[in-house]
Amino acid sequence: DQQVKQNSPSLSVQEGRISILNCDYTNSMFDYFLWYKKYPAEGPTFLISISSIKDKNEDGRFTVFLNKSAKHLSLHIVPSQPGDSAVYFCAASIGGSTLGRLYFGRGTQLTVWP
Amino acid sequence: GAGVSQSPSNKVTEKGKDVELRCDPISGHTALYWYRQSLGQGLEFLIYFQGNSAPDKSGLPSDRFSAERTGGSVSTLTIQRTQQEDSAVYLCASSLFKGRAVQETQYFGPGTRLLVL
């Protein structure tokens, strides 16, 4: 049973525009959320995270928004760049910590075209 | 090379054979994780080690799967009597556990691509 869902398998955005990647979760015990980026033939790399006590976290061009009542989070990339083209995974954990299992979505392939 | 390394990078085997996958975590990282990604799926948790013990191995799909970690460093994931549905990318990650409620990210290796014919 998929507890973290990324319902859009792909997203295509023009360079300079905003990319918005969405993620929904079903388990109300999740209290820490992460986004990972993955290039082909490489392992996922950590991008940004947010604790459930916050509703927004920003790091440069990347901002993650959390709506706990809707069990929804989103990753905004502004402005999008061709180098951002990758698969983005949403992940969640329980206990406010990343010690232990992470629950991942199936990923969204982002393509940023010039 | 300070990152997580995995070997082999690719493995092709015949159904019914045993395979061993190796993970070298980042030096000093006390927590180690195994995940796998099947085609079109997200990352599926398999097992996690804190030191040499495994507090959570509930993700191992069957008793054909086992893992061990020795010396608080290298880990081996063993799949016995491989089946075609075991074909996936097996990813290892490590993190530094500093104490309770740590939000240290998990650092992933490049994975081992396993194909069972």
Coordinates of N, CA and C in Angstrom, one line a residue:
Chain A
D1 N 0.9 -1.2 0.0 CA 0.0 0.0 0.0 C 0.9 1.2 0.0
Q2 N 0.7 2.1 -1.0 CA 1.6 3.3 -1.2 C 1.1 4.3 -0.2
Q3 N 1.9 4.7 0.8 CA 1.6 5.7 1.8 C 2.0 7.1 1.3
V4 N 2.9 7.1 0.4 CA 3.4 8.4 -0.2 C 3.1 8.3 -1.7
K5 N 2.4 9.3 -2.2 CA 2.0 9.2 -3.6 C 2.4 10.4 -4.4
Q6 N 3.0 10.2 -5.5 CA 3.3 11.2 -6.5 C 2.5 10.8 -7.7
N7 N 1.4 11.6 -7.9 CA 0.4 11.1 -9.0 C 0.8 11.6 -10.4
S8 N 1.8 12.5 -10.5 CA 2.2 12.9 -11.8 C 3.6 12.2 -12.1
P9 N 3.6 11.3 -13.0 CA 4.8 10.6 -13.4 C 5.8 11.5 -14.1
S10 N 5.3 12.6 -14.7 CA 6.2 13.4 -15.5 C 5.7 14.9 -15.5
L11 N 6.6 15.8 -15.7 CA 6.3 17.2 -15.7 C 7.3 17.9 -16.7
S12 N 6.8 18.7 -17.6 CA 7.7 19.4 -18.5 C 7.5 20.9 -18.4
V13 N 8.6 21.6 -18.2 CA 8.6 23.0 -17.9 C 9.6 23.8 -18.7
Q14 N 9.3 25.0 -19.1 CA 10.3 25.7 -19.9 C 11.3 26.4 -18.9
E15 N 12.5 26.5 -19.3 CA 13.6 27.1 -18.5 C 13.1 28.5 -18.1
G16 N 13.4 28.8 -16.8 CA 13.0 30.1 -16.3 C 11.7 30.2 -15.6
R17 N 10.8 29.2 -15.9 CA 9.5 29.1 -15.3 C 9.5 28.4 -14.0
I18 N 8.4 28.4 -13.3 CA 8.3 27.6 -12.0 C 8.0 26.2 -12.3
S19 N 8.6 25.3 -11.6 CA 8.2 23.9 -11.6 C 7.6 23.6 -10.2
I20 N 6.4 22.9 -10.3 CA 5.7 22.5 -9.0 C 5.5 21.0 -9.1
L21 N 6.1 20.4 -8.1 CA 6.0 18.9 -8.0 C 5.2 18.6 -6.7
N22 N 4.2 17.7 -6.9 CA 3.3 17.5 -5.8 C 3.4 16.1 -5.2
C23 N 3.0 16.0 -3.9 CA 3.1 14.8 -3.2 C 2.0 14.7 -2.2
D24 N 1.4 13.6 -2.1 CA 0.3 13.3 -1.1 C 0.7 12.1 -0.2
Y25 N 0.2 12.2 1.0 CA 0.5 11.0 1.9 C -0.7 10.7 2.7
T26 N -0.8 9.4 3.1 CA -2.0 8.9 3.8 C -1.8 8.7 5.3
N27 N -0.5 8.5 5.7 CA -0.2 8.2 7.1 C -0.1 9.4 8.0
S28 N -1.0 9.6 8.9 CA -0.9 10.8 9.7 C 0.2 10.8 10.7
M29 N 0.9 9.7 10.8 CA 2.1 9.6 11.7 C 3.3 10.2 11.1
F30 N 3.3 10.5 9.8 CA 4.5 11.1 9.2 C 4.6 12.5 9.7
D31 N 5.9 12.8 10.1 CA 6.1 14.2 10.7 C 7.4 14.8 10.1
Y32 N 8.0 14.2 9.2 CA 9.2 14.7 8.6 C 9.2 14.3 7.1
F33 N 9.5 15.3 6.3 CA 9.3 15.1 4.8 C 10.6 15.5 4.1
L34 N 10.9 14.8 3.1 CA 12.1 15.1 2.3 C 11.9 15.0 0.8
W35 N 12.6 15.8 0.1 CA 12.7 15.6 -1.4 C 14.1 15.2 -1.8
Y36 N 14.1 14.2 -2.7 CA 15.4 13.8 -3.2 C 15.3 13.9 -4.7
K37 N 16.5 14.2 -5.3 CA 16.6 14.3 -6.8 C 17.5 13.1 -7.2
K38 N 17.2 12.5 -8.4 CA 17.9 11.4 -8.9 C 18.2 11.6 -10.4
Y39 N 19.5 11.5 -10.7 CA 19.9 11.5 -12.1 C 20.1 10.0 -12.5
P40 N 20.0 9.7 -13.8 CA 20.2 8.3 -14.3 C 21.5 7.7 -13.8
A41 N 21.4 6.5 -13.4 CA 22.6 5.7 -13.0 C 23.3 6.3 -11.8
E42 N 22.6 7.1 -11.0 CA 23.2 7.6 -9.8 C 22.1 7.4 -8.7
G43 N 22.6 7.4 -7.4 CA 21.7 7.3 -6.3 C 21.0 8.6 -6.1
P44 N 19.9 8.6 -5.4 CA 19.2 9.8 -5.0 C 20.0 10.7 -4.2
T45 N 19.9 12.0 -4.4 CA 20.6 13.0 -3.5 C 19.6 13.9 -2.8
F46 N 19.9 14.2 -1.6 CA 19.0 15.0 -0.8 C 18.9 16.4 -1.3
L47 N 17.7 16.9 -1.3 CA 17.5 18.3 -1.8 C 17.0 19.2 -0.7
I48 N 15.9 18.9 -0.1 CA 15.4 19.8 0.9 C 14.4 19.0 1.8
S49 N 14.2 19.5 3.0 CA 13.3 18.8 3.9 C 12.4 19.8 4.7
I50 N 11.4 19.2 5.4 CA 10.6 20.1 6.2 C 10.0 19.2 7.3
S51 N 10.0 19.8 8.5 CA 9.3 19.2 9.6 C 7.9 19.6 9.7
S52 N 7.1 18.7 10.3 CA 5.6 19.0 10.3 C 5.2 20.2 11.2
I53 N 6.2 20.7 12.0 CA 5.9 21.9 12.8 C 6.0 23.2 11.9
K54 N 6.4 23.0 10.7 CA 6.5 24.2 9.8 C 5.6 24.0 8.6
D55 N 5.3 25.0 7.9 CA 4.5 24.9 6.7 C 5.3 25.3 5.4
K56 N 6.5 25.8 5.6 CA 7.3 26.2 4.5 C 8.8 26.1 4.9
N57 N 9.6 25.7 3.9 CA 11.1 25.7 4.1 C 11.7 26.1 2.7
E58 N 12.6 27.0 2.8 CA 13.2 27.5 1.6 C 14.7 27.4 1.5
D59 N 15.2 27.0 0.4 CA 16.7 26.9 0.2 C 17.0 27.3 -1.2
G60 N 17.4 28.5 -1.4 CA 17.7 29.0 -2.7 C 16.5 29.0 -3.6
R61 N 16.7 28.3 -4.7 CA 15.6 28.2 -5.7 C 14.5 27.2 -5.3
F62 N 14.7 26.5 -4.3 CA 13.8 25.4 -3.9 C 13.0 25.8 -2.6
T63 N 11.7 25.6 -2.7 CA 10.9 25.8 -1.6 C 9.9 24.6 -1.4
V64 N 9.8 24.1 -0.2 CA 8.8 23.1 0.0 C 7.7 23.6 0.9
F65 N 6.5 23.3 0.5 CA 5.3 23.7 1.3 C 4.6 22.5 1.8
L66 N 4.1 22.6 3.1 CA 3.5 21.4 3.7 C 2.1 21.9 4.1
N67 N 1.1 21.2 3.7 CA -0.3 21.4 4.2 C -0.8 20.1 4.9
K68 N -0.6 20.2 6.2 CA -0.9 19.0 7.0 C -2.3 18.5 7.0
S69 N -3.2 19.5 7.0 CA -4.7 19.1 7.0 C -5.0 18.4 5.7
A70 N -4.4 18.7 4.6 CA -4.7 18.1 3.3 C -3.7 16.9 3.1
K71 N -2.8 16.7 4.0 CA -1.7 15.7 3.8 C -1.1 15.8 2.4
H72 N -0.6 17.0 2.2 CA -0.1 17.4 0.9 C 1.2 18.2 1.0
L73 N 2.2 17.9 0.2 CA 3.3 18.8 0.1 C 3.7 19.0 -1.3
S74 N 4.4 20.1 -1.5 CA 4.8 20.4 -2.9 C 6.2 21.0 -2.9
L75 N 6.9 20.8 -3.9 CA 8.2 21.4 -4.1 C 8.1 22.4 -5.3
H76 N 8.6 23.6 -5.0 CA 8.6 24.6 -6.0 C 10.1 24.9 -6.4
I77 N 10.3 25.0 -7.7 CA 11.7 25.3 -8.2 C 11.5 26.6 -9.0
V78 N 12.2 27.6 -8.6 CA 12.1 28.9 -9.3 C 13.4 29.6 -9.3
P79 N 14.0 30.0 -10.5 CA 13.5 29.6 -11.8 C 14.0 28.2 -12.1
S80 N 13.3 27.5 -13.0 CA 13.8 26.2 -13.4 C 14.9 26.3 -14.4
Q81 N 15.8 25.3 -14.2 CA 17.0 25.3 -15.1 C 17.1 23.9 -15.8
P82 N 17.7 23.8 -16.9 CA 17.9 22.5 -17.6 C 18.6 21.5 -16.7
G83 N 19.5 21.9 -15.9 CA 20.2 21.0 -15.0 C 19.3 20.4 -13.9
D84 N 18.1 21.0 -13.8 CA 17.1 20.4 -12.8 C 16.4 19.2 -13.3
S85 N 16.6 18.9 -14.6 CA 15.9 17.8 -15.2 C 16.4 16.5 -14.5
A86 N 15.5 15.8 -13.9 CA 15.9 14.6 -13.1 C 14.5 14.0 -12.6
V87 N 14.6 12.9 -11.9 CA 13.5 12.3 -11.2 C 13.5 12.8 -9.8
Y88 N 12.4 13.3 -9.3 CA 12.2 13.9 -8.0 C 11.4 12.9 -7.1
F89 N 11.9 12.5 -6.0 CA 11.2 11.6 -5.1 C 10.8 12.4 -3.8
C90 N 9.6 12.2 -3.4 CA 9.1 12.7 -2.1 C 9.2 11.5 -1.1
A91 N 9.6 11.8 0.1 CA 9.8 10.8 1.1 C 9.3 11.3 2.4
A92 N 8.9 10.4 3.3 CA 8.4 10.8 4.6 C 8.9 9.8 5.7
S93 N 9.0 10.3 6.9 CA 9.4 9.5 8.0 C 8.6 9.7 9.2
I94 N 8.7 8.9 10.2 CA 8.0 9.0 11.5 C 8.9 9.2 12.6
G95 N 8.5 10.0 13.5 CA 9.4 10.3 14.7 C 10.2 11.5 14.6
G96 N 10.0 12.3 13.6 CA 10.7 13.6 13.4 C 12.2 13.4 13.1
S97 N 12.5 12.2 12.6 CA 13.9 11.8 12.4 C 14.0 11.0 11.1
T98 N 15.2 11.1 10.5 CA 15.5 10.2 9.4 C 16.2 9.0 9.8
L99 N 16.3 8.7 11.1 CA 16.9 7.4 11.6 C 15.8 6.4 11.5
G100 N 16.0 5.5 10.5 CA 15.0 4.5 10.3 C 14.5 4.6 8.9
R101 N 13.4 3.9 8.6 CA 13.0 3.8 7.2 C 12.4 5.1 6.7
L102 N 12.6 5.4 5.4 CA 11.9 6.4 4.7 C 10.9 5.8 3.8
Y103 N 9.8 6.4 3.7 CA 8.7 6.0 2.8 C 8.7 6.9 1.5
F104 N 8.9 6.3 0.4 CA 9.1 7.0 -0.8 C 7.9 6.9 -1.7
G105 N 7.7 8.0 -2.5 CA 6.8 8.0 -3.6 C 7.4 7.4 -4.8
R106 N 6.7 7.3 -5.9 CA 7.2 6.6 -7.1 C 8.1 7.6 -8.0
G107 N 8.0 8.9 -7.6 CA 8.9 9.8 -8.4 C 8.1 10.5 -9.5
T108 N 8.6 11.7 -9.8 CA 8.2 12.5 -10.9 C 9.4 12.9 -11.8
Q109 N 9.3 12.6 -13.0 CA 10.4 13.0 -14.0 C 10.1 14.4 -14.4
L110 N 11.0 15.3 -14.0 CA 11.0 16.7 -14.4 C 11.9 16.9 -15.6
T111 N 11.4 17.5 -16.7 CA 12.2 17.9 -17.8 C 12.0 19.4 -18.0
V112 N 13.2 20.1 -18.0 CA 13.2 21.5 -18.2 C 13.8 21.8 -19.5
W113 N 13.1 22.4 -20.4 CA 13.6 22.6 -21.8 C 13.9 24.1 -22.0
P114 N 14.9 24.3 -22.8 CA 15.4 25.7 -23.0 C 14.4 26.6 -23.7
Chain B
G1 N 37.2 9.6 -2.6 CA 35.9 9.0 -2.7 C 35.3 8.9 -1.3
A2 N 34.6 9.9 -0.8 CA 34.0 9.8 0.5 C 32.6 9.4 0.5
G3 N 32.0 9.1 -0.6 CA 30.6 8.7 -0.7 C 30.3 7.2 -0.4
V4 N 29.1 6.8 -0.5 CA 28.7 5.5 -0.3 C 29.0 4.7 -1.6
S5 N 29.7 3.6 -1.5 CA 30.0 2.8 -2.7 C 29.3 1.4 -2.6
Q6 N 29.0 0.9 -3.8 CA 28.3 -0.4 -3.9 C 29.0 -1.2 -5.0
S7 N 29.0 -2.5 -4.7 CA 29.5 -3.4 -5.7 C 28.7 -4.7 -5.7
P8 N 28.6 -5.3 -6.9 CA 29.0 -4.8 -8.2 C 28.0 -3.7 -8.7
S9 N 28.3 -3.0 -9.7 CA 27.4 -2.0 -10.2 C 26.3 -2.6 -11.0
N10 N 26.6 -3.7 -11.6 CA 25.6 -4.5 -12.4 C 25.8 -6.0 -12.1
K11 N 24.7 -6.7 -12.1 CA 24.8 -8.2 -11.8 C 23.7 -8.9 -12.6
V12 N 24.1 -9.8 -13.5 CA 23.2 -10.6 -14.2 C 23.3 -12.0 -13.7
T13 N 22.2 -12.7 -13.3 CA 22.3 -14.0 -12.8 C 21.1 -14.8 -13.3
E14 N 21.3 -16.1 -13.1 CA 20.2 -17.0 -13.6 C 19.3 -17.3 -12.4
K15 N 18.0 -17.5 -12.7 CA 17.0 -17.8 -11.7 C 17.5 -19.0 -10.9
G16 N 17.4 -18.9 -9.6 CA 17.8 -20.0 -8.7 C 19.2 -19.8 -8.1
K17 N 20.0 -18.9 -8.7 CA 21.3 -18.7 -8.1 C 21.2 -17.8 -6.9
D18 N 22.3 -17.8 -6.1 CA 22.4 -16.8 -5.0 C 23.3 -15.7 -5.4
V19 N 23.0 -14.5 -4.9 CA 23.8 -13.3 -5.2 C 24.1 -12.6 -3.9
E20 N 25.2 -11.9 -3.9 CA 25.6 -11.1 -2.8 C 25.9 -9.7 -3.3
L21 N 25.3 -8.7 -2.6 CA 25.5 -7.3 -3.0 C 26.2 -6.6 -1.8
R22 N 27.2 -5.8 -2.1 CA 28.0 -5.2 -1.1 C 27.8 -3.7 -1.0
C23 N 27.9 -3.2 0.2 CA 27.8 -1.7 0.4 C 28.9 -1.3 1.4
D24 N 29.6 -0.2 1.0 CA 30.6 0.5 1.9 C 30.0 1.8 2.2
P25 N 29.6 2.0 3.4 CA 29.0 3.3 3.8 C 30.1 4.4 3.9
I26 N 29.6 5.6 4.1 CA 30.5 6.7 4.4 C 31.2 6.5 5.7
S27 N 32.5 6.7 5.7 CA 33.3 6.4 6.9 C 32.7 7.1 8.2
G28 N 32.5 6.4 9.2 CA 32.0 7.0 10.5 C 30.5 7.0 10.6
H29 N 29.8 6.7 9.5 CA 28.3 6.6 9.5 C 27.9 5.3 10.3
T30 N 27.0 5.5 11.3 CA 26.7 4.4 12.1 C 25.4 3.7 11.6
A31 N 24.6 4.4 10.9 CA 23.3 3.8 10.3 C 23.5 3.5 8.9
L32 N 23.0 2.3 8.5 CA 23.0 1.9 7.1 C 21.7 1.3 6.7
Y33 N 21.3 1.6 5.5 CA 20.0 1.2 5.0 C 20.1 0.5 3.6
W34 N 19.2 -0.4 3.4 CA 19.0 -1.0 2.1 C 17.6 -0.7 1.6
Y35 N 17.6 -0.3 0.3 CA 16.3 -0.1 -0.4 C 16.4 -0.8 -1.7
R36 N 15.3 -1.0 -2.4 CA 15.3 -1.4 -3.8 C 14.3 -0.7 -4.5
Q37 N 14.6 -0.5 -5.8 CA 13.7 0.2 -6.7 C 13.4 -0.7 -7.9
S38 N 12.2 -1.2 -8.0 CA 11.8 -2.0 -9.1 C 11.3 -1.1 -10.2
L39 N 11.2 -1.5 -11.5 CA 10.9 -0.7 -12.6 C 9.6 0.0 -12.4
G40 N 9.6 1.3 -12.5 CA 8.4 2.1 -12.3 C 7.9 2.3 -10.9
Q41 N 8.7 1.9 -10.0 CA 8.2 2.0 -8.6 C 9.1 2.9 -7.8
G42 N 8.6 3.3 -6.6 CA 9.5 4.1 -5.8 C 10.5 3.2 -5.0
L43 N 11.2 3.9 -4.2 CA 12.2 3.1 -3.4 C 11.4 2.4 -2.3
E44 N 11.7 1.1 -2.2 CA 11.1 0.3 -1.2 C 12.1 -0.1 -0.1
F45 N 11.8 0.2 1.1 CA 12.7 -0.1 2.3 C 12.8 -1.6 2.5
L46 N 14.1 -2.0 2.7 CA 14.3 -3.4 3.0 C 14.7 -3.6 4.5
I47 N 15.8 -3.0 4.9 CA 16.3 -3.2 6.2 C 17.2 -2.0 6.6
Y48 N 17.3 -1.8 8.0 CA 18.2 -0.8 8.4 C 19.1 -1.3 9.6
F49 N 20.3 -0.9 9.6 CA 21.3 -1.2 10.7 C 21.6 0.0 11.5
Q50 N 21.7 -0.2 12.8 CA 22.4 0.8 13.6 C 23.5 0.0 14.3
G51 N 24.7 0.4 13.9 CA 25.9 -0.4 14.2 C 25.8 -1.7 13.5
N52 N 26.0 -2.8 14.2 CA 25.9 -4.1 13.6 C 24.5 -4.8 13.7
S53 N 23.6 -4.2 14.5 CA 22.3 -4.8 14.7 C 21.3 -4.1 13.8
A54 N 20.2 -4.9 13.5 CA 19.2 -4.4 12.6 C 17.9 -4.2 13.4
P55 N 17.6 -3.0 13.8 CA 16.4 -2.7 14.6 C 15.1 -2.9 13.7
D56 N 15.3 -2.8 12.4 CA 14.1 -2.9 11.5 C 14.5 -3.7 10.3
K57 N 14.0 -4.9 10.2 CA 14.2 -5.7 9.0 C 12.9 -6.1 8.4
S58 N 11.9 -5.3 8.7 CA 10.5 -5.7 8.3 C 10.2 -5.6 6.8
G59 N 11.1 -4.9 6.1 CA 10.9 -4.7 4.7 C 11.5 -5.8 3.8
L60 N 12.2 -6.8 4.4 CA 12.7 -7.9 3.6 C 11.5 -8.7 3.1
P61 N 11.5 -8.9 1.8 CA 10.3 -9.5 1.2 C 10.0 -10.9 1.5
S62 N 11.1 -11.7 1.7 CA 10.9 -13.1 2.0 C 12.2 -13.6 2.8
D63 N 12.1 -14.8 3.2 CA 13.3 -15.4 3.9 C 14.4 -15.7 3.0
R64 N 14.3 -15.5 1.7 CA 15.4 -15.6 0.8 C 16.3 -14.5 0.9
F65 N 15.9 -13.4 1.5 CA 16.7 -12.2 1.6 C 17.2 -12.1 3.0
S66 N 18.5 -11.8 3.1 CA 19.2 -11.6 4.4 C 20.3 -10.5 4.2
A67 N 20.6 -9.9 5.3 CA 21.7 -8.9 5.3 C 22.4 -9.0 6.6
E68 N 23.7 -8.6 6.5 CA 24.5 -8.5 7.7 C 25.4 -7.3 7.6
R69 N 25.9 -6.9 8.7 CA 26.8 -5.8 8.8 C 27.9 -6.2 9.8
T70 N 29.1 -6.0 9.4 CA 30.2 -6.4 10.3 C 31.1 -5.2 10.6
G71 N 31.6 -5.1 11.8 CA 32.5 -4.0 12.2 C 31.9 -2.7 12.1
G72 N 30.6 -2.6 12.1 CA 29.9 -1.3 12.0 C 30.2 -0.6 10.7
S73 N 30.6 -1.4 9.7 CA 30.9 -0.7 8.4 C 30.3 -1.4 7.3
V74 N 31.0 -2.2 6.6 CA 30.5 -2.9 5.3 C 29.3 -3.7 5.6
S75 N 28.4 -3.7 4.6 CA 27.2 -4.5 4.7 C 27.0 -5.4 3.5
T76 N 26.5 -6.6 3.6 CA 26.2 -7.5 2.5 C 24.7 -7.8 2.5
L77 N 24.1 -7.7 1.4 CA 22.7 -8.2 1.2 C 22.8 -9.4 0.3
T78 N 22.2 -10.5 0.8 CA 22.3 -11.8 0.1 C 20.9 -12.2 -0.3
I79 N 20.7 -12.6 -1.5 CA 19.5 -13.1 -2.0 C 19.7 -14.5 -2.5
Q80 N 19.0 -15.4 -1.8 CA 19.2 -16.8 -2.2 C 18.1 -17.2 -3.2
R81 N 18.5 -18.2 -4.0 CA 17.5 -18.8 -5.0 C 16.7 -17.6 -5.7
T82 N 17.5 -16.8 -6.4 CA 16.9 -15.6 -7.0 C 15.7 -16.0 -7.9
Q83 N 14.8 -15.0 -8.0 CA 13.6 -15.1 -8.8 C 13.6 -13.9 -9.7
Q84 N 12.9 -14.0 -10.8 CA 12.8 -12.9 -11.8 C 12.3 -11.6 -11.2
E85 N 11.3 -11.8 -10.2 CA 10.8 -10.6 -9.6 C 11.8 -9.9 -8.7
D86 N 12.9 -10.5 -8.4 CA 14.0 -9.8 -7.6 C 14.7 -8.8 -8.5
S87 N 14.5 -8.8 -9.8 CA 15.2 -7.9 -10.6 C 14.8 -6.4 -10.2
A88 N 15.8 -5.6 -9.9 CA 15.6 -4.3 -9.4 C 17.0 -3.6 -9.3
V89 N 16.9 -2.3 -8.9 CA 18.1 -1.6 -8.5 C 18.1 -1.7 -7.0
Y90 N 19.2 -2.2 -6.4 CA 19.3 -2.3 -4.9 C 20.2 -1.1 -4.5
L91 N 19.7 -0.3 -3.6 CA 20.3 1.0 -3.2 C 20.7 0.9 -1.7
C92 N 21.9 1.3 -1.4 CA 22.3 1.4 0.0 C 22.5 2.8 0.4
A93 N 22.2 3.2 1.6 CA 22.4 4.5 2.1 C 23.0 4.5 3.5
S94 N 23.6 5.5 3.9 CA 24.1 5.6 5.3 C 23.9 7.0 5.8
S95 N 23.8 7.1 7.1 CA 23.7 8.3 7.8 C 24.4 8.3 9.1
L96 N 24.7 9.5 9.6 CA 25.4 9.7 10.9 C 24.4 9.9 12.0
F97 N 24.4 9.0 12.9 CA 23.5 9.1 14.1 C 24.2 9.7 15.2
K98 N 23.8 11.0 15.6 CA 24.4 11.7 16.6 C 23.8 11.6 18.0
G99 N 22.6 11.0 17.9 CA 21.8 11.0 19.2 C 20.3 10.8 18.8
R100 N 19.4 11.1 19.7 CA 18.0 10.9 19.4 C 17.5 12.0 18.5
A101 N 16.4 11.8 17.8 CA 15.8 12.8 17.0 C 16.7 13.4 16.0
V102 N 17.5 12.6 15.4 CA 18.4 13.2 14.4 C 17.7 13.4 13.1
Q103 N 18.1 14.5 12.4 CA 17.5 14.8 11.1 C 18.6 14.8 10.1
E104 N 19.6 13.9 10.3 CA 20.7 13.8 9.3 C 20.2 13.0 8.1
T105 N 20.5 13.6 7.0 CA 20.0 13.0 5.8 C 20.6 11.6 5.5
Q106 N 19.9 10.8 4.7 CA 20.5 9.5 4.3 C 21.2 9.8 3.0
Y107 N 22.4 9.3 2.9 CA 23.2 9.5 1.7 C 23.2 8.2 0.9
F108 N 22.9 8.2 -0.4 CA 22.7 7.0 -1.1 C 23.9 6.7 -2.0
G109 N 24.2 5.4 -2.2 CA 25.1 5.0 -3.2 C 24.5 4.9 -4.6
P110 N 25.3 4.6 -5.6 CA 24.8 4.5 -7.0 C 23.9 3.3 -7.3
G111 N 23.9 2.3 -6.4 CA 23.0 1.2 -6.6 C 23.7 0.0 -7.3
T112 N 23.1 -1.2 -7.2 CA 23.5 -2.4 -7.9 C 22.3 -2.7 -8.7
R113 N 22.5 -2.8 -10.1 CA 21.4 -3.2 -10.9 C 21.4 -4.7 -11.1
L114 N 20.4 -5.4 -10.6 CA 20.3 -6.8 -10.6 C 19.3 -7.3 -11.6
L115 N 19.7 -8.2 -12.5 CA 18.8 -8.7 -13.5 C 18.9 -10.3 -13.3
V116 N 17.7 -10.8 -13.1 CA 17.6 -12.3 -12.9 C 16.9 -12.8 -14.2
L117 N 17.6 -13.7 -14.9 CA 17.1 -14.2 -16.1 C 16.3 -15.5 -15.9

